[in-house]
Amino acid sequence: MLFTVPLIIGLQSKWQPPYQAVEPPVQVDKYASQVREGDGKVFLDGDLLTLVAKGKENPMSVLNRFPTPMKQVGGTDVWIGQARFKDWDKAFFSYSILRDGKTEPHRFRGPRAPRFPSEAKTLKGSVTSYTLTSKDLDGDRTVDVYVPPMANVDLPVVVMADGQSCKEFATVAEPLILAKKVRPFVILGVYHGDYTGPKDSYDFSKDFRAREYLKLADPDRFAAHLRFVCDQVLPWARDKFHVSSRREDTAVFGFSNGGAFALIAALERPDVFGGSMPSSVAAYDPKDLESLAEKGRGTKFFFVAGELELFSRNTRQAVDTVKPRVANCTLDTYYSCHDEGMWMLGFAKDIQKVFPIQKR
């Protein structure tokens, strides 16, 4: 039985953002005068955050559901959104500008926001795509594999949900490896299932990413995907790349729906995963989580969530359930939204705890 989207979203209710949208916007001319046509900027004045863009169509897109709406000012080419929050100076989030048909990524960072991890401009290791035919998922699935420079045998391994982002996360992993802040490790970026429904409407039954990552939504498809990861992808990687087979050297990481997968997968298969890094955890069944948490006593959990995102509530509740029952459980929160920059920051910090440098 599939759960519907409204029901799953309903499980995220009762969360209120800590900031307040400003309606109508104030000092519009002051900010608009500093923005060129076809461009967009973010301004911070005390507790007032202002997003401004100019264009017939709004060229500025705040990524990953940051909920400060941008509205057109009268019949002008100015678009503006404002919100008040006492801790904007600690906040960070991603946005993009559409210019000449190309998307330019940008990042806002308040003066007291955490420093971002170093990112390798060119990888010394390799990211290679492979295609595996899955008997459990009835089709082919891509796996991107990051192998660090000077790789050896029995390296630790991270299974990454939404493996399409493997290379981006490898760029923050490699500087840590080269600086000897973490043991060299392999990333197995398992691609998520596709959406095969109509483009002009949404059919949850055709959203195979959600069905494979959310046990609550489709227990059978979730189980099939978990078998594919544990019983096919990992044995294949151990044979081809000679990664370690020890559970202490095997972790799972994911964000959003993938964060829910990282959480439940580690509890369902404590024989496989010794570490789990769930970020911005999406929907799960609280009763199921409480029951499963009893199985994961020897597993280490490192959670990440944004204070400005809806999923912070789910993540905190998961931590409250899991923490009393497992070997190690931490939660790091940031003044960010549902944002890849936050997930990369959390990954770079937590991977050092999952695979620490071994003392001799």
Tab-separated table of C-alpha atoms in Angstrom:
chain	number	residue	atom	x	y	z
A	1	MET	CA	0.000	0.000	0.000
A	2	LEU	CA	1.351	3.429	-0.970
A	3	PHE	CA	0.921	6.436	1.274
A	4	THR	CA	-0.120	9.637	-0.472
A	5	VAL	CA	1.944	12.803	-0.588
A	6	PRO	CA	-0.528	14.843	1.554
A	7	LEU	CA	-0.366	12.213	4.296
A	8	ILE	CA	3.430	12.168	4.312
A	9	ILE	CA	3.602	15.971	4.284
A	10	GLY	CA	1.087	15.977	7.120
A	11	LEU	CA	3.637	14.175	9.250
A	12	GLN	CA	5.837	17.267	8.884
A	13	SER	CA	3.164	19.626	10.251
A	14	LYS	CA	3.318	21.820	13.366
A	15	TRP	CA	6.663	23.311	12.328
A	16	GLN	CA	6.854	27.085	12.205
A	17	PRO	CA	9.784	28.948	10.617
A	18	PRO	CA	11.762	31.047	13.099
A	19	TYR	CA	11.694	34.078	10.791
A	20	GLN	CA	8.855	36.307	9.645
A	21	ALA	CA	8.234	37.460	6.089
A	22	VAL	CA	7.967	41.249	5.746
A	23	GLU	CA	4.788	42.319	3.974
A	24	PRO	CA	4.825	44.725	2.293
A	25	PRO	CA	8.582	44.963	1.683
A	26	VAL	CA	10.364	48.007	3.112
A	27	GLN	CA	12.967	50.324	1.525
A	28	VAL	CA	12.493	48.731	-1.899
A	29	ASP	CA	14.202	51.509	-3.856
A	30	LYS	CA	17.281	51.392	-1.618
A	31	TYR	CA	17.978	47.775	-2.519
A	32	ALA	CA	16.718	47.798	-6.115
A	33	SER	CA	19.100	50.618	-7.034
A	34	GLN	CA	22.046	48.319	-6.268
A	35	VAL	CA	20.963	45.525	-8.611
A	36	ARG	CA	21.526	45.414	-12.370
A	37	GLU	CA	19.015	44.139	-14.923
A	38	GLY	CA	19.090	40.350	-15.138
A	39	ASP	CA	20.883	40.019	-11.815
A	40	GLY	CA	20.015	39.351	-8.191
A	41	LYS	CA	21.583	40.007	-4.793
A	42	VAL	CA	21.113	39.257	-1.118
A	43	PHE	CA	21.383	42.071	1.458
A	44	LEU	CA	21.623	41.836	5.227
A	45	ASP	CA	20.833	44.823	7.455
A	46	GLY	CA	20.652	43.762	11.082
A	47	ASP	CA	17.760	41.326	11.396
A	48	LEU	CA	16.380	42.136	7.915
A	49	LEU	CA	17.297	39.828	5.028
A	50	THR	CA	16.435	41.139	1.563
A	51	LEU	CA	16.495	39.232	-1.718
A	52	VAL	CA	16.275	41.446	-4.813
A	53	ALA	CA	16.327	40.614	-8.507
A	54	LYS	CA	15.623	42.509	-11.735
A	55	GLY	CA	14.103	41.105	-14.898
A	56	LYS	CA	10.838	40.604	-16.742
A	57	GLU	CA	10.965	37.123	-15.249
A	58	ASN	CA	12.577	36.639	-11.867
A	59	PRO	CA	16.177	35.525	-12.654
A	60	MET	CA	16.882	34.608	-9.016
A	61	SER	CA	16.067	31.211	-7.574
A	62	VAL	CA	16.640	30.380	-3.922
A	63	LEU	CA	17.439	26.700	-3.926
A	64	ASN	CA	15.805	23.874	-2.043
A	65	ARG	CA	12.609	25.404	-0.767
A	66	PHE	CA	13.846	28.414	1.180
A	67	PRO	CA	10.401	29.800	1.995
A	68	THR	CA	10.903	33.568	1.703
A	69	PRO	CA	8.666	34.404	-1.272
A	70	MET	CA	9.862	36.840	-3.916
A	71	LYS	CA	7.147	39.011	-5.429
A	72	GLN	CA	7.099	41.446	-8.318
A	73	VAL	CA	6.845	45.095	-7.295
A	74	GLY	CA	3.863	46.581	-9.106
A	75	GLY	CA	4.390	46.572	-12.870
A	76	THR	CA	8.164	46.998	-12.580
A	77	ASP	CA	10.997	44.579	-13.302
A	78	VAL	CA	11.915	44.436	-9.593
A	79	TRP	CA	11.377	41.276	-7.556
A	80	ILE	CA	11.831	41.343	-3.800
A	81	GLY	CA	11.462	39.142	-0.742
A	82	GLN	CA	12.210	40.080	2.848
A	83	ALA	CA	12.227	38.354	6.227
A	84	ARG	CA	13.241	39.269	9.759
A	85	PHE	CA	15.237	36.934	11.999
A	86	LYS	CA	17.645	37.724	14.817
A	87	ASP	CA	20.239	35.150	13.677
A	88	TRP	CA	20.602	35.889	9.952
A	89	ASP	CA	24.256	36.704	10.652
A	90	LYS	CA	24.813	32.987	11.386
A	91	ALA	CA	22.840	31.786	8.365
A	92	PHE	CA	23.861	30.498	4.946
A	93	PHE	CA	21.986	29.212	1.906
A	94	SER	CA	22.375	28.624	-1.828
A	95	TYR	CA	20.760	30.540	-4.652
A	96	SER	CA	21.184	30.802	-8.403
A	97	ILE	CA	20.916	33.426	-11.136
A	98	LEU	CA	19.608	32.512	-14.571
A	99	ARG	CA	21.689	34.474	-17.069
A	100	ASP	CA	21.756	33.913	-20.850
A	101	GLY	CA	20.058	30.564	-20.410
A	102	LYS	CA	22.699	29.342	-17.954
A	103	THR	CA	22.335	28.868	-14.196
A	104	GLU	CA	25.035	30.477	-12.061
A	105	PRO	CA	25.314	29.082	-8.523
A	106	HIS	CA	25.831	31.467	-5.618
A	107	ARG	CA	25.913	31.186	-1.853
A	108	PHE	CA	24.889	33.648	0.836
A	109	ARG	CA	26.924	33.457	4.026
A	110	GLY	CA	26.288	35.641	7.050
A	111	PRO	CA	29.311	37.180	8.811
A	112	ARG	CA	29.058	34.667	11.675
A	113	ALA	CA	28.137	31.623	9.596
A	114	PRO	CA	30.436	28.589	9.835
A	115	ARG	CA	33.319	28.302	7.412
A	116	PHE	CA	32.701	25.972	4.526
A	117	PRO	CA	34.992	22.981	4.054
A	118	SER	CA	37.770	23.200	1.491
A	119	GLU	CA	36.731	21.925	-1.932
A	120	ALA	CA	39.140	20.339	-4.394
A	121	LYS	CA	39.040	22.160	-7.731
A	122	THR	CA	40.513	19.112	-9.453
A	123	LEU	CA	40.311	15.651	-7.922
A	124	LYS	CA	43.509	13.639	-7.603
A	125	GLY	CA	41.382	10.553	-7.070
A	126	SER	CA	38.766	9.341	-9.546
A	127	VAL	CA	35.002	9.275	-9.934
A	128	THR	CA	33.835	6.585	-12.340
A	129	SER	CA	30.304	5.577	-13.346
A	130	TYR	CA	29.249	1.936	-13.472
A	131	THR	CA	25.979	0.271	-14.409
A	132	LEU	CA	24.667	-2.588	-12.296
A	133	THR	CA	21.677	-4.697	-13.259
A	134	SER	CA	19.508	-5.186	-10.210
A	135	LYS	CA	17.344	-8.262	-9.841
A	136	ASP	CA	15.647	-6.600	-6.874
A	137	LEU	CA	14.762	-3.383	-8.717
A	138	ASP	CA	14.074	-5.018	-12.101
A	139	GLY	CA	16.436	-2.846	-14.102
A	140	ASP	CA	19.761	-1.079	-14.383
A	141	ARG	CA	21.048	1.394	-11.817
A	142	THR	CA	24.066	3.671	-12.031
A	143	VAL	CA	26.663	3.752	-9.266
A	144	ASP	CA	29.304	6.494	-9.214
A	145	VAL	CA	32.420	5.409	-7.327
A	146	TYR	CA	34.938	7.804	-5.825
A	147	VAL	CA	38.319	6.177	-5.188
A	148	PRO	CA	40.814	8.370	-3.318
A	149	PRO	CA	44.396	8.903	-4.495
A	150	MET	CA	46.903	6.264	-3.453
A	151	ALA	CA	44.068	3.873	-2.651
A	152	ASN	CA	44.923	0.735	-0.740
A	153	VAL	CA	43.021	-2.438	0.108
A	154	ASP	CA	40.439	-2.657	2.889
A	155	LEU	CA	39.477	1.014	2.653
A	156	PRO	CA	36.358	2.139	4.526
A	157	VAL	CA	33.323	2.806	2.362
A	158	VAL	CA	30.335	5.162	2.434
A	159	VAL	CA	27.143	4.246	0.618
A	160	MET	CA	25.633	7.517	-0.569
A	161	ALA	CA	21.972	7.928	-1.446
A	162	ASP	CA	21.297	10.309	-4.363
A	163	GLY	CA	24.590	9.176	-5.867
A	164	GLN	CA	24.219	11.711	-8.669
A	165	SER	CA	25.945	14.098	-6.211
A	166	CYS	CA	28.897	11.778	-5.562
A	167	LYS	CA	31.454	14.009	-7.286
A	168	GLU	CA	30.380	17.129	-5.370
A	169	PHE	CA	30.832	15.349	-2.060
A	170	ALA	CA	34.127	13.856	-3.194
A	171	THR	CA	35.460	17.403	-3.614
A	172	VAL	CA	35.074	18.024	0.134
A	173	ALA	CA	36.185	14.510	1.108
A	174	GLU	CA	39.504	14.576	-0.739
A	175	PRO	CA	41.073	17.611	1.002
A	176	LEU	CA	40.337	15.949	4.346
A	177	ILE	CA	41.976	12.728	3.149
A	178	LEU	CA	45.057	14.532	1.823
A	179	ALA	CA	45.350	16.518	5.061
A	180	LYS	CA	45.166	13.227	6.992
A	181	LYS	CA	42.124	14.364	8.946
A	182	VAL	CA	40.210	11.231	7.981
A	183	ARG	CA	41.139	7.748	6.814
A	184	PRO	CA	41.068	7.389	3.016
A	185	PHE	CA	37.663	6.036	2.033
A	186	VAL	CA	35.581	5.101	-1.000
A	187	ILE	CA	32.191	6.631	-1.824
A	188	LEU	CA	29.580	4.449	-3.539
A	189	GLY	CA	27.100	6.911	-5.017
A	190	VAL	CA	23.997	4.852	-5.753
A	191	TYR	CA	21.689	6.736	-8.111
A	192	HIS	CA	18.090	7.151	-7.026
A	193	GLY	CA	15.126	5.818	-8.969
A	194	ASP	CA	13.531	8.055	-11.589
A	195	TYR	CA	10.192	9.795	-11.679
A	196	THR	CA	8.276	8.155	-14.526
A	197	GLY	CA	4.949	9.927	-14.176
A	198	PRO	CA	3.389	12.764	-16.197
A	199	LYS	CA	5.265	16.072	-16.387
A	200	ASP	CA	2.195	18.258	-16.036
A	201	SER	CA	1.071	16.640	-12.763
A	202	TYR	CA	2.533	14.551	-9.956
A	203	ASP	CA	1.912	10.839	-9.487
A	204	PHE	CA	3.480	9.583	-6.268
A	205	SER	CA	3.276	5.970	-7.402
A	206	LYS	CA	5.707	6.885	-10.221
A	207	ASP	CA	8.213	8.569	-7.912
A	208	PHE	CA	10.695	5.751	-7.418
A	209	ARG	CA	13.141	7.903	-5.459
A	210	ALA	CA	10.535	8.462	-2.746
A	211	ARG	CA	9.314	4.890	-2.860
A	212	GLU	CA	12.824	3.460	-2.505
A	213	TYR	CA	13.970	5.833	0.231
A	214	LEU	CA	10.818	6.126	2.361
A	215	LYS	CA	9.893	2.866	4.045
A	216	LEU	CA	6.732	4.549	5.266
A	217	ALA	CA	5.614	5.179	1.691
A	218	ASP	CA	6.312	1.776	0.141
A	219	PRO	CA	7.786	-0.899	2.467
A	220	ASP	CA	8.238	-3.448	-0.328
A	221	ARG	CA	10.106	-1.129	-2.681
A	222	PHE	CA	12.223	0.176	0.214
A	223	ALA	CA	13.160	-3.403	1.138
A	224	ALA	CA	14.047	-4.211	-2.479
A	225	HIS	CA	16.308	-1.177	-2.704
A	226	LEU	CA	17.964	-1.986	0.625
A	227	ARG	CA	18.683	-5.526	-0.598
A	228	PHE	CA	20.202	-4.104	-3.768
A	229	VAL	CA	22.534	-1.880	-1.734
A	230	CYS	CA	23.518	-4.415	0.938
A	231	ASP	CA	23.514	-7.661	-1.014
A	232	GLN	CA	24.642	-6.529	-4.456
A	233	VAL	CA	26.338	-3.112	-4.505
A	234	LEU	CA	28.538	-3.638	-1.448
A	235	PRO	CA	29.680	-7.185	-2.379
A	236	TRP	CA	30.429	-5.922	-5.901
A	237	ALA	CA	32.504	-3.062	-4.478
A	238	ARG	CA	34.380	-5.398	-2.147
A	239	ASP	CA	35.293	-7.609	-5.078
A	240	LYS	CA	36.147	-4.841	-7.562
A	241	PHE	CA	37.728	-2.206	-5.312
A	242	HIS	CA	38.774	-4.378	-2.367
A	243	VAL	CA	36.984	-2.180	0.165
A	244	SER	CA	36.649	-3.382	3.725
A	245	SER	CA	33.862	-5.789	4.647
A	246	ARG	CA	33.867	-4.826	8.323
A	247	ARG	CA	30.715	-3.112	9.563
A	248	GLU	CA	32.893	-0.610	11.461
A	249	ASP	CA	34.289	0.452	8.079
A	250	THR	CA	30.904	0.730	6.358
A	251	ALA	CA	28.621	3.749	6.637
A	252	VAL	CA	25.545	5.135	4.893
A	253	PHE	CA	24.845	8.797	4.113
A	254	GLY	CA	21.869	10.646	2.667
A	255	PHE	CA	19.866	13.854	2.769
A	256	SER	CA	16.118	14.593	2.665
A	257	ASN	CA	14.409	11.401	1.444
A	258	GLY	CA	17.904	9.933	1.304
A	259	GLY	CA	18.360	10.973	4.933
A	260	ALA	CA	15.367	8.856	5.877
A	261	PHE	CA	16.947	5.987	3.953
A	262	ALA	CA	20.293	6.419	5.752
A	263	LEU	CA	18.500	6.345	9.097
A	264	ILE	CA	16.271	3.317	8.534
A	265	ALA	CA	18.824	1.350	6.483
A	266	ALA	CA	21.360	1.470	9.322
A	267	LEU	CA	18.756	0.258	11.800
A	268	GLU	CA	17.378	-2.432	9.502
A	269	ARG	CA	20.867	-3.768	8.684
A	270	PRO	CA	23.135	-3.257	11.711
A	271	ASP	CA	25.097	-6.254	10.431
A	272	VAL	CA	26.190	-4.131	7.457
A	273	PHE	CA	26.416	-0.515	8.659
A	274	GLY	CA	28.454	0.609	11.640
A	275	GLY	CA	27.820	4.294	10.964
A	276	SER	CA	24.996	6.434	9.608
A	277	MET	CA	24.892	10.119	8.612
A	278	PRO	CA	21.258	11.149	8.080
A	279	SER	CA	20.758	14.778	7.036
A	280	SER	CA	17.423	16.644	6.935
A	281	VAL	CA	15.497	13.453	7.564
A	282	ALA	CA	12.221	13.151	5.654
A	283	ALA	CA	9.199	11.032	6.603
A	284	TYR	CA	9.271	7.855	8.673
A	285	ASP	CA	6.897	5.930	10.920
A	286	PRO	CA	7.691	6.947	14.539
A	287	LYS	CA	6.514	3.604	15.940
A	288	ASP	CA	8.591	1.687	13.414
A	289	LEU	CA	11.616	3.849	14.244
A	290	GLU	CA	11.222	3.179	17.966
A	291	SER	CA	11.053	-0.567	17.344
A	292	LEU	CA	14.016	-0.565	14.953
A	293	ALA	CA	16.178	1.561	17.254
A	294	GLU	CA	16.461	-1.389	19.617
A	295	LYS	CA	18.346	-3.249	16.850
A	296	GLY	CA	20.920	-0.530	16.266
A	297	ARG	CA	22.667	-0.436	19.618
A	298	GLY	CA	26.150	-0.806	18.160
A	299	THR	CA	25.704	1.763	15.387
A	300	LYS	CA	26.920	5.367	15.472
A	301	PHE	CA	24.563	8.076	14.205
A	302	PHE	CA	25.531	11.604	13.185
A	303	PHE	CA	22.508	13.747	12.297
A	304	VAL	CA	22.438	17.138	10.545
A	305	ALA	CA	19.513	19.531	10.120
A	306	GLY	CA	18.809	23.176	9.319
A	307	GLU	CA	17.069	25.483	11.757
A	308	LEU	CA	15.337	27.136	8.776
A	309	GLU	CA	13.892	23.985	7.206
A	310	LEU	CA	10.726	22.009	7.719
A	311	PHE	CA	12.691	18.776	8.101
A	312	SER	CA	14.369	19.955	11.297
A	313	ARG	CA	11.360	18.758	13.279
A	314	ASN	CA	11.514	15.231	11.864
A	315	THR	CA	15.262	15.075	12.414
A	316	ARG	CA	15.033	16.171	16.053
A	317	GLN	CA	12.301	13.631	16.757
A	318	ALA	CA	14.420	10.890	15.181
A	319	VAL	CA	17.355	11.879	17.389
A	320	ASP	CA	15.149	11.802	20.496
A	321	THR	CA	14.058	8.267	19.600
A	322	VAL	CA	17.413	6.856	18.572
A	323	LYS	CA	19.812	8.507	21.033
A	324	PRO	CA	18.818	6.588	24.193
A	325	ARG	CA	19.117	3.263	22.386
A	326	VAL	CA	22.350	3.360	20.351
A	327	ALA	CA	26.078	3.504	20.992
A	328	ASN	CA	26.581	7.074	19.823
A	329	CYS	CA	24.205	9.716	18.486
A	330	THR	CA	24.828	13.400	17.804
A	331	LEU	CA	22.898	16.208	16.111
A	332	ASP	CA	24.476	19.273	14.517
A	333	THR	CA	22.138	22.061	13.474
A	334	TYR	CA	22.935	25.053	11.305
A	335	TYR	CA	21.088	28.228	10.428
A	336	SER	CA	20.370	26.980	6.944
A	337	CYS	CA	17.509	25.531	4.964
A	338	HIS	CA	17.119	22.360	2.862
A	339	ASP	CA	20.486	23.059	1.329
A	340	GLU	CA	23.265	21.019	-0.276
A	341	GLY	CA	25.876	23.374	1.168
A	342	MET	CA	24.710	22.442	4.662
A	343	TRP	CA	24.782	18.727	3.833
A	344	MET	CA	28.335	19.036	2.473
A	345	LEU	CA	29.416	20.929	5.589
A	346	GLY	CA	27.874	18.278	7.845
A	347	PHE	CA	29.362	15.449	5.796
A	348	ALA	CA	32.856	16.944	5.980
A	349	LYS	CA	32.601	17.279	9.760
A	350	ASP	CA	30.980	13.931	10.533
A	351	ILE	CA	33.034	11.714	8.240
A	352	GLN	CA	36.025	12.515	10.458
A	353	LYS	CA	34.128	10.928	13.353
A	354	VAL	CA	32.940	7.964	11.333
A	355	PHE	CA	36.414	7.081	9.980
A	356	PRO	CA	38.861	8.794	12.353
A	357	ILE	CA	42.593	8.569	11.854
A	358	GLN	CA	43.750	5.496	13.722
A	359	LYS	CA	46.257	6.120	16.490
A	360	ARG	CA	49.328	3.947	16.462
